[in-house]
Amino acid sequence: MVSFKELGLVNTREMFAKAIDGGYAIPAFNFNNMEQLQAIIKAAAETRSPVILQVSSGARKYANQTLLRYMAQGAVEYAKELGWENPQIALHLDHGNSFELCKSCVDFGFSSVMIDASSLPYEENIALTRQVVEYAHRFDVTVEAELGVLAGVEDEVVAEESHYTKPEEVIDFATRTGCDSLAISIGTSHGAYKFTPEQCTRDPKTGRLVPPPLAFDVLDEIMKKLPGFPIVLHGSSSVPQEYVDIINANGGRLPDAVGIPEEQLRKAAKSAVCKINIDSDSRLAFTAAVRKVFNEKPGEFDPRKYCGPARDEMEKLYVHKIKEVLGSDGKA
């Protein structure tokens, strides 16, 4: 058993309370490798933003759970090396789908876990979430739950259709589970193809897809039912078209990739939404930089020469999200 406190990490309880009071959202960036982690920490240290390092079950298998523990500890020390004296960094399991997985993460030093039982019947969702909460809270680890279903694909999370969270269920769910935060469905979606062309309109000037707006009326109803309760948005990448264009211009094929407009995320960040998940955007930034190097320098084979530019591009993206979208700069 390793406590997250031994690694220098924090849980999300105080983070979220300050975010709700301050009208901003905490960035929750997924990472799979060293370059992503370096970019996240550099951006958070530079902007003095609290940050959540997110690990999906697929990423945990990819990176190895033991290495992840030391990477998280190293991230805290790296932040201090960069001049951030008191780093506010949480290590979070994204979309845990079983009690056993959540327990393992708690035991290996995660400071926060998500149990996603949203695909189960309502009562089964409550029962499994409560089981995870009871175990995690013994070690001061915070728990995120999900009510409602997001469409799209992210690692091992797949759903064909979205189902908005029902505001009439949230009080009962939060009370009976004891969860610390609640992921809701209001129209965001996983992956780089968040909407089909049929769901969108096209900008007559650019020809680009314009996605439908988020269901802020549902969010407003949830906030009325649970005033001051931490709300989470998954599937909130914006799918920057400049990265899509670079990828496509350098041998890629991402037709009609579209995400959540940043102005809608800014609006959400000023509400009780205190955690916004971003994954696909960093994947796009990484891929765009790597494809550009390979196309311009086809003889390059040193990973540092293409992973380095990818890391720099992701750092630029993270700084932009922190300062221009979420408003969490200067909050840690």
XYZ file of C-alpha atoms in Angstrom:
332
model
C 0.000 0.000 0.000
C 1.392 3.386 -1.059
C -0.269 6.592 0.101
C -0.542 9.390 -2.441
C 0.650 11.753 0.270
C 4.001 9.953 0.357
C 4.369 10.813 -3.335
C 3.670 14.501 -2.772
C 0.285 14.387 -4.510
C -2.996 15.963 -3.379
C -6.584 14.800 -3.755
C -9.200 16.911 -5.514
C -11.338 18.033 -2.573
C -9.739 21.422 -1.862
C -8.918 21.904 -5.555
C -12.587 21.654 -6.509
C -13.887 23.805 -3.659
C -11.563 26.650 -4.690
C -12.470 26.242 -8.357
C -16.211 26.500 -7.687
C -15.719 29.575 -5.508
C -13.342 31.134 -8.027
C -15.340 30.458 -11.177
C -12.726 28.431 -13.028
C -12.102 24.772 -13.867
C -9.191 22.449 -13.121
C -7.502 20.972 -16.204
C -7.575 17.179 -16.273
C -5.050 16.101 -18.897
C -4.647 12.461 -19.869
C -1.124 11.160 -20.344
C 0.394 7.951 -21.686
C 4.114 8.677 -21.925
C 6.991 10.766 -20.623
C 6.637 13.546 -23.198
C 3.001 14.174 -22.340
C 3.834 14.223 -18.643
C 6.727 16.637 -19.154
C 4.523 18.974 -21.166
C 1.722 18.927 -18.590
C 4.040 19.668 -15.672
C 5.923 22.409 -17.518
C 2.660 24.105 -18.490
C 1.173 23.832 -14.985
C 4.372 25.068 -13.340
C 4.700 27.966 -15.765
C 1.094 29.092 -15.232
C 0.869 28.049 -11.561
C -2.252 26.060 -12.270
C -3.476 23.126 -10.206
C -3.585 20.103 -12.469
C -4.976 16.576 -12.603
C -2.863 13.897 -14.268
C -5.339 11.443 -15.726
C -4.598 7.803 -16.471
C -7.094 5.589 -18.259
C -7.105 1.839 -17.694
C -5.574 1.466 -21.156
C -2.805 3.940 -20.339
C -2.155 2.134 -17.066
C -1.601 -1.117 -18.939
C 0.564 0.672 -21.504
C 2.810 2.468 -19.006
C 2.834 -0.136 -16.173
C 1.322 0.625 -12.772
C 4.640 0.584 -10.913
C 6.303 2.947 -13.351
C 3.285 5.246 -13.115
C 3.748 5.570 -9.371
C 7.320 6.740 -9.813
C 6.436 8.936 -12.777
C 3.868 10.730 -10.613
C 6.377 11.153 -7.811
C 8.912 12.378 -10.361
C 6.367 14.838 -11.735
C 6.017 16.452 -8.315
C 9.786 16.747 -7.938
C 10.113 18.071 -11.486
C 7.532 20.753 -10.731
C 9.566 21.830 -7.701
C 12.693 21.885 -9.849
C 10.875 24.279 -12.159
C 10.290 26.628 -9.224
C 6.782 25.549 -8.176
C 7.337 25.283 -4.436
C 4.003 23.720 -3.514
C 2.720 21.784 -6.544
C -1.001 21.050 -6.575
C -0.990 17.826 -8.598
C -3.526 15.010 -8.410
C -3.148 11.564 -9.991
C -6.527 10.333 -11.172
C -7.874 7.103 -12.648
C -10.070 7.966 -15.620
C -13.049 5.692 -16.343
C -12.346 2.910 -13.891
C -14.859 0.167 -14.654
C -14.557 -2.134 -11.631
C -14.035 -2.079 -7.887
C -10.846 -4.127 -8.318
C -9.275 -1.595 -10.698
C -10.174 1.359 -8.475
C -8.851 -0.440 -5.381
C -5.590 -1.253 -7.151
C -5.109 2.394 -8.085
C -5.808 3.544 -4.531
C -3.275 0.986 -3.285
C -0.666 2.159 -5.806
C -0.772 5.840 -4.818
C -3.499 7.443 -6.910
C -5.054 10.390 -5.083
C -8.346 10.258 -6.978
C -10.277 7.588 -8.854
C -13.279 7.518 -11.123
C -15.713 4.647 -11.056
C -17.708 4.740 -14.257
C -20.719 2.493 -13.790
C -22.930 4.689 -15.967
C -23.668 1.856 -18.391
C -25.233 -0.202 -15.580
C -28.827 0.078 -14.366
C -29.298 2.957 -11.926
C -29.337 0.913 -8.718
C -26.277 -1.095 -9.791
C -24.445 2.145 -10.578
C -25.207 3.360 -7.060
C -24.113 0.094 -5.428
C -20.770 -0.140 -7.254
C -20.010 3.554 -6.810
C -20.764 3.307 -3.079
C -18.435 0.317 -2.749
C -15.577 2.274 -4.329
C -16.312 5.360 -2.213
C -16.267 3.381 1.032
C -12.848 1.912 0.216
C -11.241 5.055 -1.234
C -12.356 7.338 1.583
C -10.549 5.121 4.095
C -7.352 6.495 2.550
C -8.577 10.050 1.851
C -8.755 9.334 -1.881
C -11.510 11.255 -3.666
C -14.007 9.570 -5.982
C -15.641 10.750 -9.186
C -18.791 8.993 -10.393
C -20.784 9.260 -13.615
C -24.492 9.616 -14.253
C -25.629 9.722 -17.865
C -23.756 8.299 -20.872
C -21.361 10.034 -23.282
C -21.146 8.828 -26.862
C -17.854 8.235 -28.646
C -14.680 6.208 -28.219
C -11.802 6.752 -25.791
C -9.447 3.844 -25.117
C -11.719 1.105 -23.761
C -14.767 3.358 -23.296
C -17.227 2.934 -26.162
C -20.824 4.132 -26.455
C -22.903 4.472 -29.601
C -25.421 6.936 -28.171
C -25.365 9.577 -25.487
C -27.987 9.859 -22.759
C -28.225 13.163 -20.936
C -27.987 13.095 -17.175
C -31.432 13.297 -15.580
C -31.466 16.211 -13.116
C -34.182 14.522 -11.050
C -31.742 11.704 -10.181
C -28.688 13.651 -9.061
C -29.644 14.366 -5.443
C -30.499 10.739 -4.730
C -27.387 9.514 -6.544
C -24.926 11.874 -4.834
C -26.456 11.298 -1.405
C -26.545 7.509 -1.596
C -23.115 7.043 -3.161
C -21.184 9.663 -1.194
C -19.163 10.529 -4.305
C -16.993 13.652 -4.242
C -17.726 14.798 -7.795
C -20.136 13.884 -10.550
C -19.430 13.513 -14.260
C -22.506 14.438 -16.267
C -23.645 14.155 -19.864
C -24.809 17.390 -21.530
C -23.634 16.823 -25.090
C -19.870 16.389 -24.889
C -18.417 13.240 -26.429
C -15.242 11.170 -26.417
C -12.690 11.130 -29.214
C -11.849 13.359 -32.193
C -15.174 12.685 -33.937
C -17.574 14.014 -31.340
C -20.402 14.630 -33.770
C -21.474 13.203 -37.105
C -21.847 15.601 -40.051
C -25.592 15.068 -39.781
C -25.576 16.480 -36.246
C -23.734 19.609 -37.355
C -24.191 22.543 -39.669
C -21.460 23.792 -42.013
C -19.911 27.236 -41.942
C -20.660 28.602 -45.424
C -17.374 30.528 -45.500
C -14.978 27.798 -44.384
C -16.939 24.631 -45.063
C -16.040 23.379 -41.596
C -18.508 21.568 -39.388
C -20.195 23.577 -36.627
C -21.262 21.292 -33.748
C -24.555 21.579 -31.853
C -24.484 23.538 -28.578
C -24.143 21.870 -25.208
C -27.289 21.400 -23.122
C -26.666 24.171 -20.602
C -30.305 23.952 -19.514
C -29.566 20.452 -18.171
C -26.444 21.756 -16.418
C -28.444 24.601 -14.861
C -31.035 22.169 -13.510
C -28.318 19.948 -12.033
C -26.675 22.934 -10.335
C -30.034 23.925 -8.822
C -30.462 20.421 -7.438
C -26.870 20.187 -6.146
C -25.723 23.735 -5.350
C -21.963 23.939 -4.918
C -21.380 20.282 -5.798
C -18.362 19.567 -8.050
C -19.423 18.767 -11.619
C -17.140 17.189 -14.242
C -17.229 17.333 -18.035
C -15.696 14.461 -19.988
C -15.056 14.468 -23.728
C -14.231 18.176 -23.770
C -11.460 18.423 -26.333
C -11.948 21.162 -28.910
C -10.205 19.260 -31.736
C -8.211 22.307 -32.966
C -8.579 22.502 -36.714
C -5.007 23.724 -37.175
C -3.759 20.356 -35.905
C -6.245 18.462 -38.040
C -5.033 20.460 -41.056
C -1.360 19.739 -40.290
C -2.070 16.032 -39.881
C -4.033 15.869 -43.116
C -1.399 17.874 -44.993
C 1.314 15.481 -43.885
C -0.179 12.147 -44.820
C -2.931 11.804 -42.222
C -6.603 11.205 -42.766
C -8.973 12.858 -40.314
C -12.024 13.922 -42.317
C -14.681 15.907 -40.463
C -12.997 15.681 -37.046
C -14.804 18.145 -34.790
C -14.867 18.982 -31.070
C -16.432 21.242 -28.450
C -16.076 24.980 -29.200
C -13.870 26.699 -26.654
C -16.392 29.440 -25.955
C -18.782 26.790 -24.624
C -16.070 25.364 -22.379
C -15.287 28.850 -21.060
C -18.951 29.223 -20.124
C -18.953 25.838 -18.396
C -15.762 26.653 -16.474
C -17.442 29.653 -14.866
C -20.187 27.415 -13.424
C -20.078 24.495 -10.976
C -18.115 22.562 -13.609
C -14.782 22.450 -11.809
C -12.988 19.710 -13.796
C -12.771 19.558 -17.576
C -11.168 16.537 -19.243
C -8.932 17.009 -22.275
C -7.271 14.104 -24.069
C -7.803 14.116 -27.838
C -6.393 17.623 -28.261
C -2.987 16.595 -26.928
C -3.018 13.476 -29.120
C -3.676 15.686 -32.127
C -0.907 18.127 -31.151
C 1.544 15.257 -30.692
C 0.590 13.588 -33.971
C 0.665 16.843 -35.952
C 4.203 17.614 -34.792
C 5.475 14.084 -35.443
C 3.902 13.850 -38.904
C 5.360 17.228 -39.857
C 8.885 16.121 -38.881
C 8.544 12.813 -40.730
C 7.252 14.521 -43.845
C 9.894 17.256 -43.881
C 12.771 15.032 -42.739
C 12.039 11.493 -43.982
C 15.502 10.325 -42.975
C 15.016 11.214 -39.293
C 15.054 8.279 -36.902
C 16.103 9.791 -33.562
C 12.968 9.774 -31.348
C 14.182 12.907 -29.575
C 14.008 14.818 -32.847
C 10.296 14.153 -33.316
C 9.103 13.545 -29.757
C 10.786 16.787 -28.664
C 8.779 18.996 -31.051
C 5.664 17.016 -30.116
C 6.293 17.714 -26.434
C 6.755 21.435 -27.139
C 3.522 21.581 -29.139
C 1.579 19.877 -26.346
C 3.008 22.276 -23.764
C 1.827 25.207 -25.888
C -1.619 23.620 -26.110
C -1.814 23.031 -22.344
C -0.807 26.613 -21.545
C -3.490 27.867 -23.921
C -6.162 25.686 -22.309
C -5.166 26.757 -18.802
C -5.034 30.471 -19.516
C -7.554 31.039 -22.294
C -10.218 28.402 -21.661
C -10.280 27.134 -18.074
C -9.001 30.216 -16.227
C -6.977 28.173 -13.705
C -3.688 30.084 -14.120
C -2.348 31.647 -10.948
C -4.612 29.521 -8.749
C -1.914 27.313 -7.188
